[in-house]
Short mmCIF file of C-alpha atoms and ligand atoms in Angstrom, two decimals:
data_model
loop_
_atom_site.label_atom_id
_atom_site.label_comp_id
_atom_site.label_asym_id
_atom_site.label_seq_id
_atom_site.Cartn_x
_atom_site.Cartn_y
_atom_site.Cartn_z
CA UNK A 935 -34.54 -0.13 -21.53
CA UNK A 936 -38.14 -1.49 -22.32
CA UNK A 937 -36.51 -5.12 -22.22
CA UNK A 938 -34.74 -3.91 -18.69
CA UNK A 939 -38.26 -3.29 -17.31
CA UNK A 940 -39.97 -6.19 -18.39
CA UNK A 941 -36.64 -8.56 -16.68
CA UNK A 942 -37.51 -6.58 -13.39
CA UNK A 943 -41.45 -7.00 -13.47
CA UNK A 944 -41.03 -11.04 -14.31
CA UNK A 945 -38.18 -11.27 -11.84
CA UNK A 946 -40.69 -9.78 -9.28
CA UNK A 947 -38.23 -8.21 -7.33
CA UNK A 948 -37.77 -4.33 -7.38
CA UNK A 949 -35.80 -3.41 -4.59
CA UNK A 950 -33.71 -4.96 -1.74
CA UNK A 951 -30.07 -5.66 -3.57
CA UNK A 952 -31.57 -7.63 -6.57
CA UNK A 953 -30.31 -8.59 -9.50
CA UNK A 954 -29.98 -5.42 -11.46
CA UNK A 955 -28.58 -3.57 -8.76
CA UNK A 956 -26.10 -6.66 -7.85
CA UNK A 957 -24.83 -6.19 -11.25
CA UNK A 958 -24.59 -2.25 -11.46
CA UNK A 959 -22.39 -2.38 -8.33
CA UNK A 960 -19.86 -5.03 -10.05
CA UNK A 961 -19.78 -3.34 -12.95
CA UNK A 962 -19.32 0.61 -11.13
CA UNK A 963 -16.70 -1.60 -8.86
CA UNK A 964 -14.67 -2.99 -12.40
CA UNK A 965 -15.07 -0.18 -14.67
CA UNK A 966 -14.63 3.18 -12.19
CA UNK A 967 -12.66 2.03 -9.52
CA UNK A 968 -10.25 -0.53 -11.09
CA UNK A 969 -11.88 -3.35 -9.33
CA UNK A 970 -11.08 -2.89 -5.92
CA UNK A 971 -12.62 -2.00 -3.06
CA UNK A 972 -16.34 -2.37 -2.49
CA UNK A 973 -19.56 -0.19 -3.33
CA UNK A 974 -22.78 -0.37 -1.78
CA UNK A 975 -25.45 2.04 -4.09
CA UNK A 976 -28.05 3.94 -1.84
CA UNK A 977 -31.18 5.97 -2.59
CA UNK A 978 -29.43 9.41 -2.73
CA UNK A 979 -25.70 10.91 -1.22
CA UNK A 980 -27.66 12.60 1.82
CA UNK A 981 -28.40 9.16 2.76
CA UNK A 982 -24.66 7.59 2.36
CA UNK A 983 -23.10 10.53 3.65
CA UNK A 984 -25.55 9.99 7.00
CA UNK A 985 -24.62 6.25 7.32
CA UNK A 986 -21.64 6.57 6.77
CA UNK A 987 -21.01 9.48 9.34
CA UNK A 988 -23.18 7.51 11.88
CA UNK A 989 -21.20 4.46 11.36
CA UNK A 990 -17.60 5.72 11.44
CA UNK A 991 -18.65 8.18 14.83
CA UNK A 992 -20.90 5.10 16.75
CA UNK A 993 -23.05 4.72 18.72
CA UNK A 994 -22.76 7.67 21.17
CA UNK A 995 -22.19 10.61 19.00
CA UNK A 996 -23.52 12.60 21.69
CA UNK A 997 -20.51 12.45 24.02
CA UNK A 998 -17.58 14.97 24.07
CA UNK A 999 -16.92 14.02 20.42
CA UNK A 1000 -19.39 16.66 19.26
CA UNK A 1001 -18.16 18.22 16.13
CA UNK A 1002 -18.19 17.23 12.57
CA UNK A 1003 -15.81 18.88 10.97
CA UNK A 1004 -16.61 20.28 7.32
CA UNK A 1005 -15.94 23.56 4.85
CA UNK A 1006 -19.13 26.17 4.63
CA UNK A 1007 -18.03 25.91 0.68
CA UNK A 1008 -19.96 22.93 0.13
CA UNK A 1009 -23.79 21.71 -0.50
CA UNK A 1010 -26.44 21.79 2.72
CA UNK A 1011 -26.35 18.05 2.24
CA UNK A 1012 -23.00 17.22 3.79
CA UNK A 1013 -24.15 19.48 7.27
CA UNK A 1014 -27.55 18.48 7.13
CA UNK A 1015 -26.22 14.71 7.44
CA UNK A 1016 -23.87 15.61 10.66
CA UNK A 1017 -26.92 16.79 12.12
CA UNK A 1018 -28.99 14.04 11.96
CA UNK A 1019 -26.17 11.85 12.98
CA UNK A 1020 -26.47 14.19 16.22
CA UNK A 1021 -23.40 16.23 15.96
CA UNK A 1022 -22.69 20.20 15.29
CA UNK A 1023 -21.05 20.93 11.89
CA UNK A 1024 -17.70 23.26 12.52
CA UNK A 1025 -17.32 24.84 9.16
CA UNK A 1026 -13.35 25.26 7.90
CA UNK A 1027 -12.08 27.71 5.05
CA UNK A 1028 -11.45 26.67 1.65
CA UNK A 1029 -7.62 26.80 -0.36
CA UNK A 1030 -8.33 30.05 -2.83
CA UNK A 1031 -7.28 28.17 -5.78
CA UNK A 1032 -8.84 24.21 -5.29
CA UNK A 1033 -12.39 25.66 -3.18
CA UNK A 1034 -11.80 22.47 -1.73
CA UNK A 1035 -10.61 22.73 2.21
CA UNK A 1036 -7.47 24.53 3.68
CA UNK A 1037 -5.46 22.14 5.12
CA UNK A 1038 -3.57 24.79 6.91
CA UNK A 1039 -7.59 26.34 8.36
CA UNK A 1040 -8.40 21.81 9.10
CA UNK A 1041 -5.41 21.97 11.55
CA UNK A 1042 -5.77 25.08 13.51
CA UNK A 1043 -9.55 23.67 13.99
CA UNK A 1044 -8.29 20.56 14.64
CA UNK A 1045 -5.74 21.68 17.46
CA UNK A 1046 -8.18 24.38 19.29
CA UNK A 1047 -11.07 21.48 19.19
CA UNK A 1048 -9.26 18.02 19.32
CA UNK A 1049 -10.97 15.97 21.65
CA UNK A 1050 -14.32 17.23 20.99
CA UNK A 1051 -14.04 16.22 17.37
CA UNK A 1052 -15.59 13.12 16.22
CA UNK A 1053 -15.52 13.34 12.21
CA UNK A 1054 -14.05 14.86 9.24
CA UNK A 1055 -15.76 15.10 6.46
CA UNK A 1056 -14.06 16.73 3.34
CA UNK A 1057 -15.61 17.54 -0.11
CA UNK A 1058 -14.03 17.19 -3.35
CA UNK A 1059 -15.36 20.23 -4.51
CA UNK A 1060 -17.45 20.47 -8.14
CA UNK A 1061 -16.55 16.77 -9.24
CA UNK A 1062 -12.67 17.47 -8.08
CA UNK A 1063 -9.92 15.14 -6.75
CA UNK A 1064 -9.37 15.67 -2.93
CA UNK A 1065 -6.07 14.79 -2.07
CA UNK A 1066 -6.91 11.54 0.16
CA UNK A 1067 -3.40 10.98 1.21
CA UNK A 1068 -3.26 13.87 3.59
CA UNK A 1069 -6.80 13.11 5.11
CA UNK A 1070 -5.30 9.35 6.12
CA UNK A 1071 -2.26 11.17 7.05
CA UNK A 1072 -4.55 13.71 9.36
CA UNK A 1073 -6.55 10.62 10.26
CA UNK A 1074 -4.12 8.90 11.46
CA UNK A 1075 -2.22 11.52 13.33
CA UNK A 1076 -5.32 12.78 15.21
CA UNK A 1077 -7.64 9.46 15.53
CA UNK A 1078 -10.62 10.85 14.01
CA UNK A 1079 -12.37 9.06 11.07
CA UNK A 1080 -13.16 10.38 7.53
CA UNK A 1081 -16.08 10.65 6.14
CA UNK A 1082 -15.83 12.04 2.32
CA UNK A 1083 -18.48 14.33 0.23
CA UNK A 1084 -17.58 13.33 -3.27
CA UNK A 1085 -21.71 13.92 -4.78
CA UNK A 1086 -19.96 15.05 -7.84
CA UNK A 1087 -16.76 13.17 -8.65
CA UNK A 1088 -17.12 9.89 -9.94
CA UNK A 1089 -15.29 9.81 -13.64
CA UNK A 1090 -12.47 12.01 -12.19
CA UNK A 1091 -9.19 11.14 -12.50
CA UNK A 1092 -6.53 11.55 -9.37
CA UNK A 1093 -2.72 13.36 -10.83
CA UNK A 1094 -1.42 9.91 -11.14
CA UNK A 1095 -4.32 9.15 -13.37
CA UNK A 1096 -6.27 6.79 -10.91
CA UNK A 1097 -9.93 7.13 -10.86
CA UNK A 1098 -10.50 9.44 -7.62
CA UNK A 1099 -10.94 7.53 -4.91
CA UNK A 1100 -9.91 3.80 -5.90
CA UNK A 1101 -8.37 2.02 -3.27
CA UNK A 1102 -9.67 4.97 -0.69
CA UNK A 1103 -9.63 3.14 3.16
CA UNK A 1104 -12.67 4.82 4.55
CA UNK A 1105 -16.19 6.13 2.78
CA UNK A 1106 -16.15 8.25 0.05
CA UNK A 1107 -20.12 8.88 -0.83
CA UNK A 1108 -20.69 9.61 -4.67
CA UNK A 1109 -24.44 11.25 -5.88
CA UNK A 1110 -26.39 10.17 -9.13
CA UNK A 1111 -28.41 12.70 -8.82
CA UNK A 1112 -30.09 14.42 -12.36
CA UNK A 1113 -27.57 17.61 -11.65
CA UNK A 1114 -24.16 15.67 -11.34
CA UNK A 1115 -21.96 14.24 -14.36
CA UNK A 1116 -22.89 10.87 -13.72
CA UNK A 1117 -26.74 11.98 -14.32
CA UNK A 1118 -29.26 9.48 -13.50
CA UNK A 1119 -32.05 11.04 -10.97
CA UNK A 1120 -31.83 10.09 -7.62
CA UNK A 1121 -29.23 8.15 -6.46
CA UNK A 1122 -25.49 7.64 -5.12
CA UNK A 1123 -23.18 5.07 -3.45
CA UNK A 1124 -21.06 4.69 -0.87
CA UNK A 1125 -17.16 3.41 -1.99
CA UNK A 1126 -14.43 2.01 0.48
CA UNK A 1127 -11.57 -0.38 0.21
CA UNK A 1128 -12.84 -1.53 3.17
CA UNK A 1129 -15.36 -4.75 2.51
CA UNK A 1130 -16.15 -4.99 6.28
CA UNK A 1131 -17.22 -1.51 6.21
CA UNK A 1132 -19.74 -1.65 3.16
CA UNK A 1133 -21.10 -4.84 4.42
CA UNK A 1134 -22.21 -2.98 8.00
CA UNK A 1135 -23.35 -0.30 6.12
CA UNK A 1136 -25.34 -2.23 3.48
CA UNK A 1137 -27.27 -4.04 6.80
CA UNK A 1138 -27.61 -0.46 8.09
CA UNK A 1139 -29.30 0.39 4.61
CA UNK A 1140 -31.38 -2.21 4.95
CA UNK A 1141 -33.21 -1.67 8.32
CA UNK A 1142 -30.31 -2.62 10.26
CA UNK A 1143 -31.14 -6.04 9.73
CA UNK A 1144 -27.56 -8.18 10.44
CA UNK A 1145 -30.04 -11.14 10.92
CA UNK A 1146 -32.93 -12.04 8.45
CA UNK A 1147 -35.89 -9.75 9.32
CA UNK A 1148 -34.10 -8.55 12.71
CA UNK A 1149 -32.57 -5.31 13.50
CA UNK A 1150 -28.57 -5.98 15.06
CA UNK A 1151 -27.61 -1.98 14.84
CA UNK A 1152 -29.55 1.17 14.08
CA UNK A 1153 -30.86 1.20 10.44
CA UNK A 1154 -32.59 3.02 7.55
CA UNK A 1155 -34.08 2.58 4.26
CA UNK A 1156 -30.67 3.46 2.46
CA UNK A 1157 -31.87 1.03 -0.38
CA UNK A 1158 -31.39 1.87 -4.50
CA UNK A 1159 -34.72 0.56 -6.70
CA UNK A 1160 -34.03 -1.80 -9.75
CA UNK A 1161 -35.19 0.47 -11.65
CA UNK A 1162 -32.82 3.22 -10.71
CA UNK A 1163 -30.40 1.07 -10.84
CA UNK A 1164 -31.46 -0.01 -14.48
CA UNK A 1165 -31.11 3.44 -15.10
CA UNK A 1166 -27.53 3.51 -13.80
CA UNK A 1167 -26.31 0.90 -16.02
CA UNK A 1168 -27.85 2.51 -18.74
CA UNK A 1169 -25.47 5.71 -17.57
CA UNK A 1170 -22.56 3.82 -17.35
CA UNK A 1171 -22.45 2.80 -20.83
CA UNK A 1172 -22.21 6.07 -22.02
CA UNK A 1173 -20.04 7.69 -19.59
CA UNK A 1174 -17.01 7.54 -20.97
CA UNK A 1175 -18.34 9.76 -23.78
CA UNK A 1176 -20.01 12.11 -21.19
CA UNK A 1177 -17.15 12.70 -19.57
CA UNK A 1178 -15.07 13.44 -23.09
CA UNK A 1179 -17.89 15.84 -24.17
CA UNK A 1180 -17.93 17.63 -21.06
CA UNK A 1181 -14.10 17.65 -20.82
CA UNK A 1182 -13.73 18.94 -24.52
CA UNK A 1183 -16.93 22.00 -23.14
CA UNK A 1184 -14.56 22.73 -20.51
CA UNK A 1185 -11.85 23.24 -22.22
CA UNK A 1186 -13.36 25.52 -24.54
CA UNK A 1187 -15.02 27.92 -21.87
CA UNK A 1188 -11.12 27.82 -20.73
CA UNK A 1189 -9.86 28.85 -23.68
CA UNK A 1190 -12.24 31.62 -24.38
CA UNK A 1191 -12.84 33.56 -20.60
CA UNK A 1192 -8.84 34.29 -20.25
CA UNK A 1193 -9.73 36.79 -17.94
CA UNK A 1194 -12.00 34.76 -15.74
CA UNK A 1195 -10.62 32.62 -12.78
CA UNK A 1196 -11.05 28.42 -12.95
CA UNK A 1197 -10.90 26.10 -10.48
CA UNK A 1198 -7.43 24.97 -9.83
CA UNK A 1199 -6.26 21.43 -11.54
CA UNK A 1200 -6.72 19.03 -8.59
CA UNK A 1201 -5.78 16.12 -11.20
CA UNK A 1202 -5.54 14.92 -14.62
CA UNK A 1203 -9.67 15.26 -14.88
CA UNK A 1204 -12.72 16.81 -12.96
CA UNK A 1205 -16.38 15.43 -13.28
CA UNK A 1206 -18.07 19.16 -12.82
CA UNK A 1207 -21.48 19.20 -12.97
CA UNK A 1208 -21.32 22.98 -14.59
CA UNK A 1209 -17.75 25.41 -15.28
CA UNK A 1210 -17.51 27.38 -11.84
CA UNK A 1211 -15.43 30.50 -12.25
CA UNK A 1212 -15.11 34.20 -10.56
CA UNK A 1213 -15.44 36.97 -12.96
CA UNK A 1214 -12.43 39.33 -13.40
CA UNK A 1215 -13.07 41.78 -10.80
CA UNK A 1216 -14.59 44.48 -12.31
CA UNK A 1217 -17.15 42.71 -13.19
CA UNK A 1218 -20.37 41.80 -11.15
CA UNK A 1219 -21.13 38.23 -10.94
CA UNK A 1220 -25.18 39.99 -10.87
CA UNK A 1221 -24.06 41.53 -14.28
CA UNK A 1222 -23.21 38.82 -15.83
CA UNK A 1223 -26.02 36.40 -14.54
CA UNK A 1224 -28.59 39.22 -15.61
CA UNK A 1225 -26.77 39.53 -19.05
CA UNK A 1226 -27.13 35.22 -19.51
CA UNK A 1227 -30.85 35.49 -17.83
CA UNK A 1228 -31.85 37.69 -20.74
CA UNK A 1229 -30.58 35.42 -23.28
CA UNK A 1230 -32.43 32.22 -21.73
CA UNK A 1231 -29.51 30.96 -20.69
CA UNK A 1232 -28.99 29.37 -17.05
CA UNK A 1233 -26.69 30.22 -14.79
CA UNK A 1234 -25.89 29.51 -10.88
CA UNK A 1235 -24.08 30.61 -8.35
CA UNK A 1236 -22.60 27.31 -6.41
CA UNK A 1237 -21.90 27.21 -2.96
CA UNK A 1238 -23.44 30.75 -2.34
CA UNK A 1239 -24.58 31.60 0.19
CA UNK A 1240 -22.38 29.10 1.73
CA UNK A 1241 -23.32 27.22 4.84
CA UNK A 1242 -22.01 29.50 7.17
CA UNK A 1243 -24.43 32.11 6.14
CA UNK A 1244 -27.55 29.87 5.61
CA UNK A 1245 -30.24 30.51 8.56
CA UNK A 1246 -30.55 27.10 9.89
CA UNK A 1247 -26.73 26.14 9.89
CA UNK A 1248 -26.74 29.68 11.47
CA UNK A 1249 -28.20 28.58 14.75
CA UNK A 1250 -26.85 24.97 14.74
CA UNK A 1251 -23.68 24.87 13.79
CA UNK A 1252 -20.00 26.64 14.52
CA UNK A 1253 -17.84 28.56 12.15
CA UNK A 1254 -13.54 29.19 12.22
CA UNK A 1255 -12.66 31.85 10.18
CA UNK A 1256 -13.61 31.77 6.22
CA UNK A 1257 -12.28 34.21 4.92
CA UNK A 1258 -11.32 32.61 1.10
CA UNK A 1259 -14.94 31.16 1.46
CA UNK A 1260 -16.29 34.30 1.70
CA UNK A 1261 -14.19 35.89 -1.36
CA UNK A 1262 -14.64 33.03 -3.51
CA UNK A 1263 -18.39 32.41 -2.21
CA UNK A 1264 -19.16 35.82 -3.16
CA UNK A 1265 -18.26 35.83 -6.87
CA UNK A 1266 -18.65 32.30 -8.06
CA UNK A 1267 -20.80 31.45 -10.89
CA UNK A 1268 -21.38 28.20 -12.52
CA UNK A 1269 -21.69 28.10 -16.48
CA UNK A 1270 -23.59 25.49 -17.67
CA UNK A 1271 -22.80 22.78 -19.75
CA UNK A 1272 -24.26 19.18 -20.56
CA UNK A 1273 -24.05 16.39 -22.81
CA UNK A 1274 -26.24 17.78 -25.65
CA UNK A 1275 -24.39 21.49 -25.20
CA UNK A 1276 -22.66 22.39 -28.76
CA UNK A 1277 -19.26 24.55 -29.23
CA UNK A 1278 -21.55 27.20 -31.15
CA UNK A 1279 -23.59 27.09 -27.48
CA UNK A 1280 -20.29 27.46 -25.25
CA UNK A 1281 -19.24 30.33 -27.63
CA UNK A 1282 -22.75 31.99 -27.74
CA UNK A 1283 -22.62 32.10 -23.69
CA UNK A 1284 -18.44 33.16 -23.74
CA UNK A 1285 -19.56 36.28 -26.08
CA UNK A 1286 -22.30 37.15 -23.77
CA UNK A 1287 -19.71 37.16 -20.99
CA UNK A 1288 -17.16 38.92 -23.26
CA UNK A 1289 -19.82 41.38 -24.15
CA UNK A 1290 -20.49 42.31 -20.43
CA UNK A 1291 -16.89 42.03 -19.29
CA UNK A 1292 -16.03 45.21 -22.35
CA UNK A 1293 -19.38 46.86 -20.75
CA UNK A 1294 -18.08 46.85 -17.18
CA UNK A 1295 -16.35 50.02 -16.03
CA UNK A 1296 -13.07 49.36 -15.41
CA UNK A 1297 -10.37 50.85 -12.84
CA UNK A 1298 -7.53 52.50 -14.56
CA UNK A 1299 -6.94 50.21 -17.72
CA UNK A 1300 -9.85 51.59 -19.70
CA UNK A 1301 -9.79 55.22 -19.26
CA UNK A 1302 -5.92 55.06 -20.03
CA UNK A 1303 -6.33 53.32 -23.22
CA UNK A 1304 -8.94 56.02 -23.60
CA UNK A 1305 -6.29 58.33 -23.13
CA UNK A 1306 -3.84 56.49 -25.81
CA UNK A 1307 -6.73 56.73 -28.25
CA UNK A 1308 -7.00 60.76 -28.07
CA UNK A 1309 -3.17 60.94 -28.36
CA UNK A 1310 -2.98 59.01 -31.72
C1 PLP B 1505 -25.37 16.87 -4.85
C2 PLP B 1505 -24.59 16.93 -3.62
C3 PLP B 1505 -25.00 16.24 -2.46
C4 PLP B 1505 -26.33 15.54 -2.35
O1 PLP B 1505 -26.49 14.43 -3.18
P1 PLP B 1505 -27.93 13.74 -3.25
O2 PLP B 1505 -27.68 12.47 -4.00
O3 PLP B 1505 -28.83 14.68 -3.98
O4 PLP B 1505 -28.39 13.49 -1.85
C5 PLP B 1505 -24.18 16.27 -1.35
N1 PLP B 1505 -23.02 16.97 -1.35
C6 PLP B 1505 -22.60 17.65 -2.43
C7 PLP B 1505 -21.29 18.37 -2.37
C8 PLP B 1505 -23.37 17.66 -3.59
O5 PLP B 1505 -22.95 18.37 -4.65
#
């Protein structure tokens, strides 16, 4: 790392594409996404997710086109970037079992606001595999462009085994921020199999500047540092192991919270960022954070409140019915678990949750085996 900083100070460039970064993004391109497509890195997801939105709605987002449409179960990022792109977020419901959107709640938004819809953007919820077909199917079918929210899923893997996303025709944006899998601070890139696309949007990044030093198109500072992106290659050589510890964690919470509800299977691996699960329902997800809080240990409750209930998104953006949002919104609770976390560590938090889960008064089943007690 030491020798990485001392190459960037004599090469005297730090930011704008350089050399380090040039060779993070072939490297992310060969060893994540099979080597094709393209990737263009940026200085966080909010950022991608903006340029990307901006570039795939044009230049007039203001017209009749108005609505970005998203799911409430996902991070302020994704809305906040509709926003600034000029358009109102209309929030979907999720599928009960993925927390990733119902394709079923998409349409019947999709047919009451057609024309005045200008973007979907989908999010592979909690480092999951979204099922991209059926976006380029919906796409296609109603001529709006797709934007996807993927912060958390780079090292997943698609049911056919496929990283997620490789060979994906429009932007996917990915995150490397310190929370996600792929951990490196601040950070993310965009990914398309589209090399037109990611070379508009890497001028965009860059001031808009499709000329030396001259703006051609509406631009930001989207641009990744050398050093972060030092940092990123530094990630990438141990990610295969971070993704096999934190697959080998998750397996374990699995196999010790029978009674607690997972996140569906989207594929043949997820890239969470922490376990998300809904308590049995006698329990309290309060309980059980209170119960982890007193033994130091860190718990959150991921996407909740969800969009649709946050105060700004309250007065700027339009809701269909969410009705699994709210149900799974309500109860969720994300376990942690990192690259340093030890089986004795997973167990120590599963027996807290065990311990609170025998605690919890029950409706029927305890008093009845009670009951079977006295008779013997
Ligand atoms: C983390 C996250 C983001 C934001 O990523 P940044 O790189 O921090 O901007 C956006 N959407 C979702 C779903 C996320 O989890």
């Amino acid at each position: 790392m030491a020798d990485g900083l001392r190459e960037i100070e004599d090469s005297g460039t730090f930011s704008n594409f350089g050399p380090v970064n040039t060779r993070f993004e072939a490297r992310l391109l060969a060893e994540r996404f099979e080597g094709t497509g393209s990737v263009l890195t940026v200085n966080n997801a909010t950022i991608g997710l903006m340029m990307a939105i901006r570039a795939a709605v044009g230049a007039d987002p203001s017209g009749t086109r108005r609505y970005a449409l998203m799911p409430s179960f996902t991070f302020a990022a994704t809305a906040h970037a509709a926003i600034w792109c000029g358009l109102t977020p209309l929030f979907c419901d999720i599928d009960p079992d993925t927390w990733m959107p119902c394709l079923e709640s998409l349409e019947r938004l999709l047919h009451l606001y057609r024309d005045q819809i200008a973007v979907m953007v989908p999010c592979a919820t909690f480092g999951a595999n979204l099922d991209l077909r059926a976006y380029a199917r919906l796409s296609a079918q109603w001529g709006i462009p797709v934007v996807v929210d993927a912060a958390a899923s780079l090292g997943a893997l698609d049911p056919d085994g496929r990283p997620f996303a490789a060979g994906a025709p429009f932007p996917v944006v990915f995150s490397m921020h310190a929370t996600k899998t792929f951990a490196v601070g601040e950070g993310g890139f965009v990914y398309a199999d589209d090399p037109a696309l990611v070379a508009t949007l890497r001028e965009m990044a860059n001031f808009g500047f499709g000329q030396p030093r001259s703006a051609t198109m509406l631009g930001i500072n989207g641009k990744l540092s050398e050093v972060m992106a030092l940092l990123a290659l530094a990630k990438l050589d141990e990610f295969d192991a971070v993704l096999q510890r934190r697959g080998q964690l998750e397996a374990l919470y699995r196999a010790q919270l029978p009674g607690w509800t997972f996140q569906a299977a989207t594929g043949l691996r997820h890239a969470a960022p922490f376990v998300a699960v809904l308590p049995p329902a006698h329990v309290a997800r309060t309980t059980a954070r209170e119960a982890l809080s007193r033994r130091e240990i860190g718990s959150g409750a991921y996407f909740s409140p969800h969009l649709a209930e946050q105060p700004y998104f309250q007065s700027t953006a339009v809701a269909g019915a969410l009705r699994h949002t709210a149900a799974v919104a309500r109860r969720i609770v994300a376990l942690p678990i990192a690259d340093t976390m030890t089986e004795a560590e997973v167990a120590e938090v599963c027996d807290v949750l065990h311990a609170v889960e025998a605690a919890a008064p029950t409706r029927g089943m305890r008093p009845a085996a009670a009951l079977a007690g006295a008779v013997n």
